[in-house]
PDB file of C-alpha atoms in Angstrom:
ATOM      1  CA  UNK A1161      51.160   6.361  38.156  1.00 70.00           C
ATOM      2  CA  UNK A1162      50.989   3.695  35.429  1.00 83.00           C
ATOM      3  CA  UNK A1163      49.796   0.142  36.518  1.00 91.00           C
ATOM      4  CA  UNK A1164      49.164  -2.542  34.518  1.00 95.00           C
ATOM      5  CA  UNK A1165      48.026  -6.104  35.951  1.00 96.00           C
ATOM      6  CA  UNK A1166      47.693  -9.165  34.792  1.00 97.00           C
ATOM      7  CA  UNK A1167      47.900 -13.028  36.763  1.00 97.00           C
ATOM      8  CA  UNK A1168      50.999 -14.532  37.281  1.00 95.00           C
ATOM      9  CA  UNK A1169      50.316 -17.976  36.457  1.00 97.00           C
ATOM     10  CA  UNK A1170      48.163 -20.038  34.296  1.00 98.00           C
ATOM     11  CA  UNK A1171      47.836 -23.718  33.729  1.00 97.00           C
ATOM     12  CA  UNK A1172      45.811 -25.336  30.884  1.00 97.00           C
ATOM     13  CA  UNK A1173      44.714 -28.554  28.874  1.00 97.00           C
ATOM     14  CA  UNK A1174      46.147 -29.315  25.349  1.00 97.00           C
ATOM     15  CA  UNK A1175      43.479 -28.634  22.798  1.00 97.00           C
ATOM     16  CA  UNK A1176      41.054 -26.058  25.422  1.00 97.00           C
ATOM     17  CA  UNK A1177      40.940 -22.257  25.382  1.00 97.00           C
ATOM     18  CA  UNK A1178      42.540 -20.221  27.470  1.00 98.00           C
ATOM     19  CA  UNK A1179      41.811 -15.903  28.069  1.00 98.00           C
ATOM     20  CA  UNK A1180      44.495 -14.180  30.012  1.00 98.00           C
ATOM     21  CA  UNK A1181      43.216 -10.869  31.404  1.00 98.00           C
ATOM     22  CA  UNK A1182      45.313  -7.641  31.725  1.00 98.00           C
ATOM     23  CA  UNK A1183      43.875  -4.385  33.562  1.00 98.00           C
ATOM     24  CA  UNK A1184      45.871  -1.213  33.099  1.00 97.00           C
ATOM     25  CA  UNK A1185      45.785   2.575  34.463  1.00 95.00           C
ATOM     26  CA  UNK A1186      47.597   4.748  32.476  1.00 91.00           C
ATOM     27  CA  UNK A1187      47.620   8.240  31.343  1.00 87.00           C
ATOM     28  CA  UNK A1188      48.144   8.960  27.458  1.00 88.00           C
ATOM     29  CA  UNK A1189      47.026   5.483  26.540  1.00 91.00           C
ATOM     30  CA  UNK A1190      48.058   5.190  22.790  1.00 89.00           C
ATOM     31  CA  UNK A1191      47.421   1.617  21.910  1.00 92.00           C
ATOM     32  CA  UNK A1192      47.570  -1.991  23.836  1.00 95.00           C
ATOM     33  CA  UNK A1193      49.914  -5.017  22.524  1.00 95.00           C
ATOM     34  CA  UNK A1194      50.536  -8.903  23.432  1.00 97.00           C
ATOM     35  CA  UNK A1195      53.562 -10.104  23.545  1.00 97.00           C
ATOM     36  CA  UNK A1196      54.970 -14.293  23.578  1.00 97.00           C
ATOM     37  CA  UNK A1197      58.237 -14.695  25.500  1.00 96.00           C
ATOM     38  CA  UNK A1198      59.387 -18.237  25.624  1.00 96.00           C
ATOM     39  CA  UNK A1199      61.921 -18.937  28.761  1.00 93.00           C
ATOM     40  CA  UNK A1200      65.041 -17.781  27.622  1.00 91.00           C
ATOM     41  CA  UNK A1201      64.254 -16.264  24.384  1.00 94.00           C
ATOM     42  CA  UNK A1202      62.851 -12.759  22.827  1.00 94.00           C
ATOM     43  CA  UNK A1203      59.510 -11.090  23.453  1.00 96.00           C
ATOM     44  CA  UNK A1204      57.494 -11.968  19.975  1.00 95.00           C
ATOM     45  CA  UNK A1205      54.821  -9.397  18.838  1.00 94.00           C
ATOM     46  CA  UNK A1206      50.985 -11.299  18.450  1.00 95.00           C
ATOM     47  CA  UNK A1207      48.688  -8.368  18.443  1.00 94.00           C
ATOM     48  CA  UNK A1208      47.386  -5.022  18.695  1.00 94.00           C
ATOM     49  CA  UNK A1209      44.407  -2.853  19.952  1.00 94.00           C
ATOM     50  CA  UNK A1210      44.018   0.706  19.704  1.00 91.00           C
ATOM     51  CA  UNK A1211      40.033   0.408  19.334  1.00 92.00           C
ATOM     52  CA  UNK A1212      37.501  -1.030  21.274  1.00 95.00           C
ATOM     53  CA  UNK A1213      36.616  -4.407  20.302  1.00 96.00           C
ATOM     54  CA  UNK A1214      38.231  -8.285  18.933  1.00 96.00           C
ATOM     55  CA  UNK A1215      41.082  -8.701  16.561  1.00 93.00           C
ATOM     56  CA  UNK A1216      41.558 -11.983  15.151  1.00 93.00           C
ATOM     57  CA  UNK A1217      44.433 -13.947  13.835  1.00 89.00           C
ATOM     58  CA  UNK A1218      44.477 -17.247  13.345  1.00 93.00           C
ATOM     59  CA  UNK A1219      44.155 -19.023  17.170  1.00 96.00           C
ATOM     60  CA  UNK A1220      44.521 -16.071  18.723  1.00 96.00           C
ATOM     61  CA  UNK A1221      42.362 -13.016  19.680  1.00 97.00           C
ATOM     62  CA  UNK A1222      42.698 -10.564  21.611  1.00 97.00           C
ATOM     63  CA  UNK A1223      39.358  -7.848  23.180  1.00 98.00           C
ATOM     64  CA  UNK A1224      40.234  -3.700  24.180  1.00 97.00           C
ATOM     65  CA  UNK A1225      37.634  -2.076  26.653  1.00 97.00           C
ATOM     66  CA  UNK A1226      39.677   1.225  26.867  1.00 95.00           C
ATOM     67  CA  UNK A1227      36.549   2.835  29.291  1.00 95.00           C
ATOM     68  CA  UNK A1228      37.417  -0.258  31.443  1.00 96.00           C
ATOM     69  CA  UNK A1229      40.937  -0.506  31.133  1.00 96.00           C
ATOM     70  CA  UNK A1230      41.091  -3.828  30.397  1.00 97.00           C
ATOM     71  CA  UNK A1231      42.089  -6.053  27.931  1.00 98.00           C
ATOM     72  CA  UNK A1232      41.867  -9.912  27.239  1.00 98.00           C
ATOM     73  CA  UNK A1233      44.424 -12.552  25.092  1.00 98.00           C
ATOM     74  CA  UNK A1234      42.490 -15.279  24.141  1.00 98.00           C
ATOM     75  CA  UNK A1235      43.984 -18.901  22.732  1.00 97.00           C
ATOM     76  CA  UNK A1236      42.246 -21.121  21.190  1.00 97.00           C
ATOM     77  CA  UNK A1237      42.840 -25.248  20.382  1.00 97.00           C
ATOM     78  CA  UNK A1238      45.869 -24.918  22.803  1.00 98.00           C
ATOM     79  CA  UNK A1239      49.059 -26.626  21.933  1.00 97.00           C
ATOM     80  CA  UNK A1240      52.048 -27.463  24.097  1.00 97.00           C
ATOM     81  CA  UNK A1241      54.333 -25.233  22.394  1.00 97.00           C
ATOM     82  CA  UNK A1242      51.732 -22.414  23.623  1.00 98.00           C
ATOM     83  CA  UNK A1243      53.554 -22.761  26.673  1.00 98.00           C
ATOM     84  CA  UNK A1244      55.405 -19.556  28.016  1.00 97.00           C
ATOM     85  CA  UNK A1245      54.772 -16.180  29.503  1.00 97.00           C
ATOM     86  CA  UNK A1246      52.407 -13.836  27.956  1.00 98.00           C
ATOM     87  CA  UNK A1247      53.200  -9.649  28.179  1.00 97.00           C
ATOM     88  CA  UNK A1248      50.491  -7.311  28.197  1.00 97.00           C
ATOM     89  CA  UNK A1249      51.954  -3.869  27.238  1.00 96.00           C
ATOM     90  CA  UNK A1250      50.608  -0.306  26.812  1.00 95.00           C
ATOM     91  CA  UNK A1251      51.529   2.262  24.396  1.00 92.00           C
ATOM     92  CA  UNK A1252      51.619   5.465  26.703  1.00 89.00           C
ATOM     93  CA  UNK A1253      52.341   9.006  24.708  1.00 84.00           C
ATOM     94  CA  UNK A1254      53.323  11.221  26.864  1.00 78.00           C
ATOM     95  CA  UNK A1255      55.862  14.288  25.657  1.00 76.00           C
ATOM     96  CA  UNK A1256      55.731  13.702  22.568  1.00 78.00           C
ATOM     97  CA  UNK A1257      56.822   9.999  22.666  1.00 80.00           C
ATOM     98  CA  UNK A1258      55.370   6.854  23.017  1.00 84.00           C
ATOM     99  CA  UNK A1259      56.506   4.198  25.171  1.00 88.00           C
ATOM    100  CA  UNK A1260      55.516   0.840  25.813  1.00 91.00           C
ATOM    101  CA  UNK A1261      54.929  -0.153  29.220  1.00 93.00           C
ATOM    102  CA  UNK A1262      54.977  -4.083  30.253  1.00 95.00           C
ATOM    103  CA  UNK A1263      52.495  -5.994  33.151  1.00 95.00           C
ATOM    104  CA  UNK A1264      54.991  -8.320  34.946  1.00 94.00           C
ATOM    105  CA  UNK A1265      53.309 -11.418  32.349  1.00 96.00           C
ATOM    106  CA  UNK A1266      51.187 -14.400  32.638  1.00 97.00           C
ATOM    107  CA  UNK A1267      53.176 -17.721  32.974  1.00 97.00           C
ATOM    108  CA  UNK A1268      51.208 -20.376  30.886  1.00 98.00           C
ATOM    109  CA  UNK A1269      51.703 -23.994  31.261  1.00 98.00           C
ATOM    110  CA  UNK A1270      49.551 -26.048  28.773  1.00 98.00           C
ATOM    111  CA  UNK A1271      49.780 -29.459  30.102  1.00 96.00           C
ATOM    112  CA  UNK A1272      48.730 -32.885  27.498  1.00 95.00           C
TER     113      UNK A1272
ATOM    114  CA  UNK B1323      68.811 -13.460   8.178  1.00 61.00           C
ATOM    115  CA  UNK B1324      68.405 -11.790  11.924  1.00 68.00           C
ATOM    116  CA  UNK B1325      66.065  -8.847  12.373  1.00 92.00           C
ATOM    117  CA  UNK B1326      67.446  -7.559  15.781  1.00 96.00           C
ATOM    118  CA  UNK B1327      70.655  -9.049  16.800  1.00 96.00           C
ATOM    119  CA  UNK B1328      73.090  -8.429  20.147  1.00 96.00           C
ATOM    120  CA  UNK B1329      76.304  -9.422  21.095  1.00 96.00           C
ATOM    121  CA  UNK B1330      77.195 -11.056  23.196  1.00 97.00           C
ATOM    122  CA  UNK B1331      74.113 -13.379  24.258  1.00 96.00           C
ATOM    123  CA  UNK B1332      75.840 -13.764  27.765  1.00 97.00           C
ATOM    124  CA  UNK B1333      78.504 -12.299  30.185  1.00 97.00           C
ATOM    125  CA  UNK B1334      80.070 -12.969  33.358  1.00 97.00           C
ATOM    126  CA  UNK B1335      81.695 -10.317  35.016  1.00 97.00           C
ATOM    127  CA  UNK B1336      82.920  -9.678  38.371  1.00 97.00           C
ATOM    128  CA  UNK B1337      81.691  -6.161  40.180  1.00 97.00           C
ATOM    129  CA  UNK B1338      83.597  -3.284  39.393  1.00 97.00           C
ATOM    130  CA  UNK B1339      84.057  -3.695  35.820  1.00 97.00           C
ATOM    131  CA  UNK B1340      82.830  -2.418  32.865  1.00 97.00           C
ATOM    132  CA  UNK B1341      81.056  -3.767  29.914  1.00 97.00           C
ATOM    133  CA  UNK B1342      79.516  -3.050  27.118  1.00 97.00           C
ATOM    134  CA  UNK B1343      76.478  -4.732  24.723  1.00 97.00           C
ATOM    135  CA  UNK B1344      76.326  -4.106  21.013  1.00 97.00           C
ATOM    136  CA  UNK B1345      72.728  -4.168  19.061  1.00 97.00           C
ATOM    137  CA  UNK B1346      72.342  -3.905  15.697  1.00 97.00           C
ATOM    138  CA  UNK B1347      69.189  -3.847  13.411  1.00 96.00           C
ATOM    139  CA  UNK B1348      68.673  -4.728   9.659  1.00 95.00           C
ATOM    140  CA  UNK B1349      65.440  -3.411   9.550  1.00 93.00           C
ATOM    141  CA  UNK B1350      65.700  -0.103   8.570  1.00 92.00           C
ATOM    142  CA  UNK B1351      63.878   1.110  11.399  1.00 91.00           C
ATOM    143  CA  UNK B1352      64.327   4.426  12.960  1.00 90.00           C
ATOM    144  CA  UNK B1353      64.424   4.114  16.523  1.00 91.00           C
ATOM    145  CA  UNK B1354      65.729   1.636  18.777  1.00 94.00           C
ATOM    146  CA  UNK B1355      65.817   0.820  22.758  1.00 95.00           C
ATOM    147  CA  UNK B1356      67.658  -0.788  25.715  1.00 96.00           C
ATOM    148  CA  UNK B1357      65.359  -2.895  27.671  1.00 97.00           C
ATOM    149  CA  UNK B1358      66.208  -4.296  31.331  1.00 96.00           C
ATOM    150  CA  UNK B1359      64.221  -7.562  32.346  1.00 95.00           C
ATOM    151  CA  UNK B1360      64.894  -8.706  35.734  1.00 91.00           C
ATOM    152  CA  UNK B1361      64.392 -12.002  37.480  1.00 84.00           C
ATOM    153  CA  UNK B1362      60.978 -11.295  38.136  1.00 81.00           C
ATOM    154  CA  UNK B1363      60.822 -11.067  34.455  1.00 80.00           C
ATOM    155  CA  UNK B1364      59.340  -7.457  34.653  1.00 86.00           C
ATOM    156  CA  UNK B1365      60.736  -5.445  31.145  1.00 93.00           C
ATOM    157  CA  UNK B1366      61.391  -2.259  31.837  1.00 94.00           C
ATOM    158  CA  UNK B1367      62.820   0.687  29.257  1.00 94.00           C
ATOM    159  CA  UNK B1368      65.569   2.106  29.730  1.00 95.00           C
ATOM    160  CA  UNK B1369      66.528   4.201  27.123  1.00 93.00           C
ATOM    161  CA  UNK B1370      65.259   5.482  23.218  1.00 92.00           C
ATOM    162  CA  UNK B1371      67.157   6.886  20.513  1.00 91.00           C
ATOM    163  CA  UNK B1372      65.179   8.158  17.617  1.00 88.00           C
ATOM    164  CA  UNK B1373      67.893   8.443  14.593  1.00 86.00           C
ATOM    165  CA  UNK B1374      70.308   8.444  16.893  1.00 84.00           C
ATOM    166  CA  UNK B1375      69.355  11.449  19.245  1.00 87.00           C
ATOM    167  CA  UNK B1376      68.078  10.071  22.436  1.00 89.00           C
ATOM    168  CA  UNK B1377      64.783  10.500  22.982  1.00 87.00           C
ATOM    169  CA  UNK B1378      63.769   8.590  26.373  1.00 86.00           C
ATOM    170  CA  UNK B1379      66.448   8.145  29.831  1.00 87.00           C
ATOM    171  CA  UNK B1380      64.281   6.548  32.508  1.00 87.00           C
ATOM    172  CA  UNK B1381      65.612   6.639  35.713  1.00 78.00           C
ATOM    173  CA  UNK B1382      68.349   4.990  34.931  1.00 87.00           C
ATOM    174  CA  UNK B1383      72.092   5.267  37.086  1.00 90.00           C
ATOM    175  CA  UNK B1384      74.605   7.132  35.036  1.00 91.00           C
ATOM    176  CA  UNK B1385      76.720   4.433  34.789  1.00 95.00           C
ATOM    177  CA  UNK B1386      74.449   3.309  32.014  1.00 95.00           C
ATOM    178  CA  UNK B1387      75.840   5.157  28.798  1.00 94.00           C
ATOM    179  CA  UNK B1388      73.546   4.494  25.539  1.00 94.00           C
ATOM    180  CA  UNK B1389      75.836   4.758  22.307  1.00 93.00           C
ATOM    181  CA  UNK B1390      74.203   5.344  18.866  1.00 93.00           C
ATOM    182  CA  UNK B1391      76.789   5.712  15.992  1.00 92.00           C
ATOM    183  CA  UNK B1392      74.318   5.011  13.297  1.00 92.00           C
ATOM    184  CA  UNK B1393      70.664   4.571  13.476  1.00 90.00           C
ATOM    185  CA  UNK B1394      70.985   0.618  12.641  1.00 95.00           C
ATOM    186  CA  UNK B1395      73.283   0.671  16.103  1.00 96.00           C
ATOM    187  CA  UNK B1396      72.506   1.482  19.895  1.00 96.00           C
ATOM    188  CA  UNK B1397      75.478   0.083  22.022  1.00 96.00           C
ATOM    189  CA  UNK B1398      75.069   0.026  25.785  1.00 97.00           C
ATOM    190  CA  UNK B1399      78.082   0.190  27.769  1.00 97.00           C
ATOM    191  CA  UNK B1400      78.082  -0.115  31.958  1.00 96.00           C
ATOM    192  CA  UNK B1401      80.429   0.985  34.049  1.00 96.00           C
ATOM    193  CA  UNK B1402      81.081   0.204  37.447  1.00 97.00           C
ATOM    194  CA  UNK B1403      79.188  -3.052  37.626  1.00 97.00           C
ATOM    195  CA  UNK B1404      76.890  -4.220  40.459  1.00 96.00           C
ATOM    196  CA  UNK B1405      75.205  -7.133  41.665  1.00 96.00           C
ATOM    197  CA  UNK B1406      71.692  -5.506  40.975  1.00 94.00           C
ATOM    198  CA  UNK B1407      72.811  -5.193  37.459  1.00 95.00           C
ATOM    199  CA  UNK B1408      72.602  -8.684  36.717  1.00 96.00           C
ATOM    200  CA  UNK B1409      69.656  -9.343  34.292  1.00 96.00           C
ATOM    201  CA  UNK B1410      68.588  -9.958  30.741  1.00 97.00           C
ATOM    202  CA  UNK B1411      69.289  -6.682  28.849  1.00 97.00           C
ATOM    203  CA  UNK B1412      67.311  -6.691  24.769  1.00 97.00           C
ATOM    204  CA  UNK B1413      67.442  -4.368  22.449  1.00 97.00           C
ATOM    205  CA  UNK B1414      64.767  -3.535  20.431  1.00 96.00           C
ATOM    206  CA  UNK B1415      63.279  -1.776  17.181  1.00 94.00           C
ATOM    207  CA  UNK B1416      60.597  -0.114  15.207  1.00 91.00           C
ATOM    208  CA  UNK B1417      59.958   1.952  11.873  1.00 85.00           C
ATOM    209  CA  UNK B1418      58.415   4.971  12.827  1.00 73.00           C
ATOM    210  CA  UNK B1419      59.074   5.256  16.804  1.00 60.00           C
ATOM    211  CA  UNK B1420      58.124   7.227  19.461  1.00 57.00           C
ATOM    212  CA  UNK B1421      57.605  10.843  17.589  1.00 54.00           C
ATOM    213  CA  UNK B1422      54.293  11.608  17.964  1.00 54.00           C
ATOM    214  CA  UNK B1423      50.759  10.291  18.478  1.00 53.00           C
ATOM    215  CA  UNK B1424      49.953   7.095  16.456  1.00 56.00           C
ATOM    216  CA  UNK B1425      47.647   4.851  15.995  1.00 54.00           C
ATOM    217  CA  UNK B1426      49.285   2.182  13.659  1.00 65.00           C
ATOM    218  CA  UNK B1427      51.031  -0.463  15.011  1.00 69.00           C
ATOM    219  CA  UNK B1428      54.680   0.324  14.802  1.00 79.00           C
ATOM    220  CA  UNK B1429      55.503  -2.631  16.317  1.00 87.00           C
ATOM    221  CA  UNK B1430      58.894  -3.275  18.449  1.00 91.00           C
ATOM    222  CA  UNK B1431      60.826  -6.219  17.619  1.00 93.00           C
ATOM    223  CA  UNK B1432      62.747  -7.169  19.874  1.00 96.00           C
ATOM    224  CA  UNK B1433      66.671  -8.578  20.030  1.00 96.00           C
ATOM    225  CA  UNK B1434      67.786 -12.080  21.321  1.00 95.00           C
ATOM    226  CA  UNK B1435      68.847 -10.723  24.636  1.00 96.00           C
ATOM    227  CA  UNK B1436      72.346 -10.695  26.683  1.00 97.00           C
ATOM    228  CA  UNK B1437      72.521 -12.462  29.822  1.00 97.00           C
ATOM    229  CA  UNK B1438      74.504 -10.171  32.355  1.00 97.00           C
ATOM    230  CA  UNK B1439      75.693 -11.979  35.471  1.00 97.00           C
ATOM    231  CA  UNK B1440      77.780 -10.046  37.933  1.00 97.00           C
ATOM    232  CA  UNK B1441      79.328 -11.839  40.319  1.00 96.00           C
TER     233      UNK B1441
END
């Protein structure tokens, strides 16, 4: 089956760094994405990894291990509107589509 | 000027009825979807269309009927409403899709979201 984890809840100080793990088992793994949702508004795209390795933008980062199945989000100089719930999803390609499957997301509460 | 946009953002209903969600997309992608997020905030996929043929149907009940009358439009309409139904429903969109094996991004973007509440 397809199984993606990731913690439910996260709490953090203004102006720290934060890394919000994700661990996934899934066949046809095609690529890995983070995703912002703030309560009671759209998921918003921050990044992608199909290869190992960091990608960097800006205060954000985000590590694949794909022999691991894991894959880290990490925030840097955190600000209060850094608050909400982060999605880990994976690209799965499987029939000749892709789909994106979501972890259940990481609640994060960046407190002053 | 709105990427991904869905009317209406919420609805009450009372079981038994049936509704339907509109989605449209100024993108010019190809391919759009119905996702369901519950109140455990798990998003699931429901359904694909890739220029308007559908492409994925997750185990979804058949009173979910995806409508695509134009690849910049995937409607959703529900019949028979129930109490689990009640959830955030978003439509979403990307350029390329779900045809074959990529490795660019082909990113979804992803609808404001309509509130369902059935009571």
């Amino acid at each position: 089956g397809q199984n993606i984890d990731q913690p439910t809840e996260m709490t953090a100080t203004e102006g720290a760094i934060v890394q919000i793990n994700c661990t996934y088992q899934t066949s046809g793994f095609n690529g890995l994405f983070w995703y912002q949702q703030h309560a009671g508004e759209a998921p918003t795209f921050l990044s992608y990894n199909v290869l190992d390795g960091l990608e960097e933008k800006g205060r954000f980062s985000s590590f694949l291990s794909r022999s691991k199945g894991y894959s880290y989000l990490l925030l840097k100089e955190l600000q209060m509107k850094d608050s909400a719930s982060y999605l880990c999803a994976v690209r799965t390609f499987s029939g000749g589509y892709n789909k994106l499957i979501f972890g259940a997301g990481t609640r994060l509460a960046v407190h002053p | 000027d709105t990427a991904v946009s869905q009317t209406p953002k919420y609805l009450v209903t009372q079981m038994g009825n049936d509704k339907s969600i509109k989605c449209e997309q100024n993108l010019g992608h190809d391919t759009m979807y119905w996702y369901k997020q519950d109140s455990k905030k798990f998003l699931k996929i429901m359904f694909s269309y890739n220029n308007k043929e559908l492409i994925i149907n997750e185990t979804v009940p058949n009173r979910f009927s995806p409508k695509s009358p134009d690849k910049a439009h995937l409607n959703l309409h529900i019949n028979s409403l129930e109490l689990g139904d009640s959830a955030v429903y978003f439509c979403a969109s990307s350029r390329r899709g779900t045809s074959g094996a990529q490795t660019s991004t082909d990113t979804q973007y992803f609808g404001p979201g309509t509130r369902l509440t059935v009571l």
